[in-house]
mmCIF file of C-alpha atoms in Angstrom:
data_model
loop_
_atom_site.group_PDB
_atom_site.id
_atom_site.type_symbol
_atom_site.label_atom_id
_atom_site.label_comp_id
_atom_site.label_asym_id
_atom_site.label_seq_id
_atom_site.Cartn_x
_atom_site.Cartn_y
_atom_site.Cartn_z
ATOM 1 C CA MET A 1 -182.355 23.834 134.129
ATOM 2 C CA ARG A 2 -185.115 23.010 131.595
ATOM 3 C CA THR A 3 -187.429 20.056 131.811
ATOM 4 C CA ASN A 4 -189.541 19.179 129.092
ATOM 5 C CA GLY A 5 -189.089 22.461 127.220
ATOM 6 C CA ARG A 6 -190.034 24.254 130.352
ATOM 7 C CA GLN A 7 -188.222 26.334 132.929
ATOM 8 C CA SER A 8 -188.048 25.137 136.529
ATOM 9 C CA SER A 9 -189.720 27.251 139.219
ATOM 10 C CA THR A 10 -186.444 28.197 140.710
ATOM 11 C CA ASP A 11 -185.287 29.591 137.427
ATOM 12 C CA ASP A 12 -188.561 31.756 137.289
ATOM 13 C CA ILE A 13 -187.863 33.184 140.710
ATOM 14 C CA ALA A 14 -184.037 33.743 140.708
ATOM 15 C CA GLY A 15 -183.676 34.449 137.164
ATOM 16 C CA ARG A 16 -181.352 32.531 134.698
ATOM 17 C CA THR A 17 -179.025 30.200 136.186
ATOM 18 C CA ASP A 18 -177.238 28.851 133.129
ATOM 19 C CA ILE A 19 -173.702 27.746 133.799
ATOM 20 C CA GLY A 20 -171.179 29.743 131.913
ATOM 21 C CA ALA A 21 -173.519 32.687 131.130
ATOM 22 C CA GLU A 22 -172.156 36.148 131.968
ATOM 23 C CA PRO A 23 -173.987 38.004 134.750
ATOM 24 C CA PRO A 24 -175.977 40.982 133.583
ATOM 25 C CA ALA A 25 -174.098 44.114 132.471
ATOM 26 C CA PRO A 26 -173.812 46.852 135.163
ATOM 27 C CA LYS A 27 -176.455 49.708 134.641
ATOM 28 C CA ARG A 28 -173.909 52.390 133.695
ATOM 29 C CA HIS A 29 -176.641 54.590 132.503
ATOM 30 C CA CYS A 30 -178.167 54.722 135.959
ATOM 31 C CA ARG A 31 -174.837 55.643 137.218
ATOM 32 C CA ARG A 32 -174.420 58.356 134.694
ATOM 33 C CA TRP A 33 -177.988 59.731 135.480
ATOM 34 C CA LEU A 34 -177.213 59.677 139.197
ATOM 35 C CA LEU A 35 -173.912 61.736 138.661
ATOM 36 C CA VAL A 36 -175.674 64.227 136.371
ATOM 37 C CA ALA A 37 -178.322 64.872 138.798
ATOM 38 C CA ALA A 38 -175.828 65.105 141.593
ATOM 39 C CA ALA A 39 -173.871 67.769 139.600
ATOM 40 C CA VAL A 40 -177.144 69.724 138.789
ATOM 41 C CA CYS A 41 -178.037 69.759 142.359
ATOM 42 C CA ALA A 42 -174.550 70.881 143.517
ATOM 43 C CA THR A 43 -174.693 73.671 140.958
ATOM 44 C CA LEU A 44 -178.254 74.957 141.691
ATOM 45 C CA LEU A 45 -177.915 74.657 145.496
ATOM 46 C CA PRO A 46 -175.634 77.636 146.091
ATOM 47 C CA LEU A 47 -177.772 79.619 143.552
ATOM 48 C CA SER A 48 -180.993 78.888 145.253
ATOM 49 C CA LEU A 49 -179.516 79.693 148.690
ATOM 50 C CA THR A 50 -178.255 83.014 147.275
ATOM 51 C CA ILE A 51 -181.562 83.848 145.784
ATOM 52 C CA HIS A 52 -183.409 82.995 148.946
ATOM 53 C CA ALA A 53 -181.154 84.969 151.157
ATOM 54 C CA GLN A 54 -181.647 87.973 148.765
ATOM 55 C CA GLN A 55 -185.314 87.572 149.001
ATOM 56 C CA GLU A 56 -185.267 87.508 152.807
ATOM 57 C CA THR A 57 -183.117 90.740 152.911
ATOM 58 C CA GLN A 58 -185.620 92.426 150.616
ATOM 59 C CA LYS A 59 -188.482 91.472 152.821
ATOM 60 C CA ALA A 60 -186.852 92.485 155.900
ATOM 61 C CA ALA A 61 -185.922 95.761 154.327
ATOM 62 C CA GLN A 62 -189.432 96.769 153.304
ATOM 63 C CA PRO A 63 -192.201 97.433 156.021
ATOM 64 C CA ALA A 64 -195.315 95.416 155.656
ATOM 65 C CA ALA A 65 -197.488 98.755 154.983
ATOM 66 C CA SER A 66 -195.170 100.093 152.062
ATOM 67 C CA GLN A 67 -195.248 96.540 150.475
ATOM 68 C CA ALA A 68 -199.063 97.090 149.950
ATOM 69 C CA GLU A 69 -198.623 100.314 148.336
ATOM 70 C CA GLN A 70 -195.722 99.606 146.087
ATOM 71 C CA PRO A 71 -196.030 97.962 142.768
ATOM 72 C CA LYS A 72 -194.736 94.289 142.621
ATOM 73 C CA PRO A 73 -191.037 94.369 142.378
ATOM 74 C CA LYS A 74 -189.080 92.824 139.517
ATOM 75 C CA THR A 75 -188.534 89.096 139.510
ATOM 76 C CA ILE A 76 -185.015 87.929 139.514
ATOM 77 C CA GLU A 77 -185.479 86.555 135.959
ATOM 78 C CA GLU A 78 -186.259 90.147 134.911
ATOM 79 C CA ASP A 79 -183.369 91.618 136.878
ATOM 80 C CA ARG A 80 -181.002 89.203 135.075
ATOM 81 C CA LEU A 81 -182.521 89.922 131.663
ATOM 82 C CA GLY A 82 -181.979 93.693 132.217
ATOM 83 C CA ILE A 83 -178.432 93.041 133.316
ATOM 84 C CA VAL A 84 -177.844 90.789 130.052
ATOM 85 C CA LYS A 85 -179.365 93.494 127.761
ATOM 86 C CA ALA A 86 -177.087 96.121 129.286
ATOM 87 C CA ASP A 87 -173.953 93.903 128.691
ATOM 88 C CA ILE A 88 -174.977 93.292 125.186
ATOM 89 C CA LYS A 89 -175.607 97.015 124.387
ATOM 90 C CA LYS A 90 -172.054 97.553 126.130
ATOM 91 C CA GLU A 91 -170.361 94.990 123.960
ATOM 92 C CA LEU A 92 -172.112 96.119 120.866
ATOM 93 C CA GLU A 93 -170.943 99.588 121.385
ATOM 94 C CA GLU A 94 -167.424 98.553 122.125
ATOM 95 C CA TYR A 95 -167.413 96.491 118.880
ATOM 96 C CA ARG A 96 -168.533 99.500 116.815
ATOM 97 C CA LYS A 97 -165.761 101.588 118.229
ATOM 98 C CA ILE A 98 -163.277 98.786 117.540
ATOM 99 C CA ARG A 99 -164.622 98.516 113.894
ATOM 100 C CA GLN A 100 -164.483 102.314 113.411
ATOM 101 C CA GLU A 101 -160.672 102.299 114.890
ATOM 102 C CA ILE A 102 -159.757 99.356 112.468
ATOM 103 C CA GLU A 103 -161.403 101.235 109.329
ATOM 104 C CA GLU A 104 -159.662 104.456 110.336
ATOM 105 C CA MET A 105 -156.252 102.502 110.520
ATOM 106 C CA ARG A 106 -156.875 100.854 107.291
ATOM 107 C CA LYS A 107 -157.428 104.203 105.471
ATOM 108 C CA ALA A 108 -154.309 105.624 107.185
ATOM 109 C CA VAL A 109 -152.381 102.446 105.864
ATOM 110 C CA ASP A 110 -153.899 102.875 102.454
ATOM 111 C CA LYS A 111 -153.050 106.521 102.211
ATOM 112 C CA ASP A 112 -149.482 105.753 103.436
ATOM 113 C CA ARG A 113 -148.993 103.071 100.733
ATOM 114 C CA GLN A 114 -150.379 105.320 98.116
ATOM 115 C CA GLU A 115 -147.813 108.066 99.038
ATOM 116 C CA GLN A 116 -145.002 105.620 98.887
ATOM 117 C CA GLN A 117 -146.173 104.256 95.590
ATOM 118 C CA LEU A 118 -146.271 107.949 94.306
ATOM 119 C CA LYS A 119 -142.837 108.635 95.354
ATOM 120 C CA VAL A 120 -141.293 105.603 93.892
ATOM 121 C CA ALA A 121 -143.333 106.427 90.613
ATOM 122 C CA LYS A 122 -141.760 109.960 90.613
ATOM 123 C CA MET A 123 -138.236 108.350 90.977
ATOM 124 C CA TYR A 124 -138.796 106.244 87.886
ATOM 125 C CA GLU A 125 -140.237 109.225 86.190
ATOM 126 C CA SER A 126 -137.170 111.224 86.772
ATOM 127 C CA MET A 127 -135.036 108.358 85.274
ATOM 128 C CA GLN A 128 -134.013 107.818 81.713
ATOM 129 C CA PRO A 129 -136.634 105.492 80.127
ATOM 130 C CA GLU A 130 -133.705 103.025 79.272
ATOM 131 C CA ASP A 131 -132.647 102.955 82.979
ATOM 132 C CA ALA A 132 -136.115 102.689 84.458
ATOM 133 C CA ALA A 133 -136.964 99.918 81.893
ATOM 134 C CA ARG A 134 -133.921 97.920 83.128
ATOM 135 C CA ARG A 135 -134.661 98.229 86.740
ATOM 136 C CA LEU A 136 -138.313 97.204 86.335
ATOM 137 C CA GLU A 137 -137.317 94.301 84.488
ATOM 138 C CA LYS A 138 -135.429 92.989 87.370
ATOM 139 C CA ILE A 139 -138.151 93.441 90.068
ATOM 140 C CA ASP A 140 -141.229 91.210 90.561
ATOM 141 C CA GLU A 141 -144.153 91.666 88.099
ATOM 142 C CA GLU A 142 -146.489 92.784 90.766
ATOM 143 C CA SER A 143 -144.163 95.631 91.975
ATOM 144 C CA ALA A 144 -143.467 96.685 88.402
ATOM 145 C CA LEU A 145 -147.154 96.825 87.711
ATOM 146 C CA VAL A 146 -147.819 98.947 90.606
ATOM 147 C CA ILE A 147 -145.087 101.372 89.539
ATOM 148 C CA LEU A 148 -146.250 101.396 85.891
ATOM 149 C CA THR A 149 -149.992 102.076 86.904
ATOM 150 C CA THR A 150 -148.921 105.003 89.201
ATOM 151 C CA LEU A 151 -146.730 106.674 86.497
ATOM 152 C CA LYS A 152 -148.162 109.067 84.044
ATOM 153 C CA PRO A 153 -149.101 107.344 80.990
ATOM 154 C CA LYS A 154 -146.654 109.082 78.785
ATOM 155 C CA ALA A 155 -143.885 108.342 81.245
ATOM 156 C CA ALA A 156 -145.082 104.627 81.383
ATOM 157 C CA GLY A 157 -145.271 104.207 77.612
ATOM 158 C CA LYS A 158 -141.595 105.414 77.168
ATOM 159 C CA ILE A 159 -140.410 103.014 79.840
ATOM 160 C CA LEU A 160 -142.418 99.947 78.299
ATOM 161 C CA ALA A 161 -140.931 100.985 74.916
ATOM 162 C CA GLN A 162 -137.504 100.330 76.247
ATOM 163 C CA MET A 163 -138.238 97.086 78.067
ATOM 164 C CA ASP A 164 -137.828 93.477 76.683
ATOM 165 C CA THR A 165 -140.866 92.940 74.361
ATOM 166 C CA GLU A 166 -142.197 89.852 76.253
ATOM 167 C CA LYS A 167 -141.807 91.532 79.689
ATOM 168 C CA ALA A 168 -143.613 94.674 78.217
ATOM 169 C CA ALA A 169 -146.363 92.464 76.825
ATOM 170 C CA ALA A 170 -146.963 90.573 79.909
ATOM 171 C CA LEU A 171 -147.254 93.800 81.910
ATOM 172 C CA SER A 172 -149.583 95.492 79.483
ATOM 173 C CA ARG A 173 -151.933 92.341 79.654
ATOM 174 C CA ARG A 174 -151.984 92.586 83.513
ATOM 175 C CA MET A 175 -152.540 96.274 83.380
ATOM 176 C CA LEU A 176 -155.769 95.606 81.294
ATOM 177 C CA LYS A 177 -156.828 92.995 83.776
ATOM 178 C CA LYS A 178 -156.152 94.922 86.884
ATOM 179 C CA PRO A 179 -159.212 96.886 88.137
ATOM 180 C CA LYS A 180 -158.855 100.573 88.840
ATOM 181 C CA SER A 181 -158.561 101.128 92.579
#
């Protein structure tokens, strides 16, 4: 209620009383903070009780005279840090072993692949160049390229000479582009 551009005293005390105005929005952020604080307390309470119990057992285990002579024991944080460091070292060593095993497996697979390629190349070398050319024309270009690069240059030349000229030219171009492995 306004009179002469001023608000009445009841409005000043009780807040706005305009008819049709919505009530103030609930303070959700206060509820969220309260829930977060409760969750943090619920998480930290068991931890603090455990720490307190450990400290009490340590105090009870050490006589008062020996406490004065011994250096100050490590703090809980230092103990945890030591445990974490040990875990990290263990994980790192395990990672290195796994990486080495993978590298050894990769080398074994590469060796087997090379042996297989050599066997296939020897089969093609033992064929008549015309027969080898016809067979190479029927397989995919990548496989033909692998076989031709594994063959002795003289045998590969004889086979390429018997192939369709377009196919032989395409394979020759790819052989020039292929890096030696």
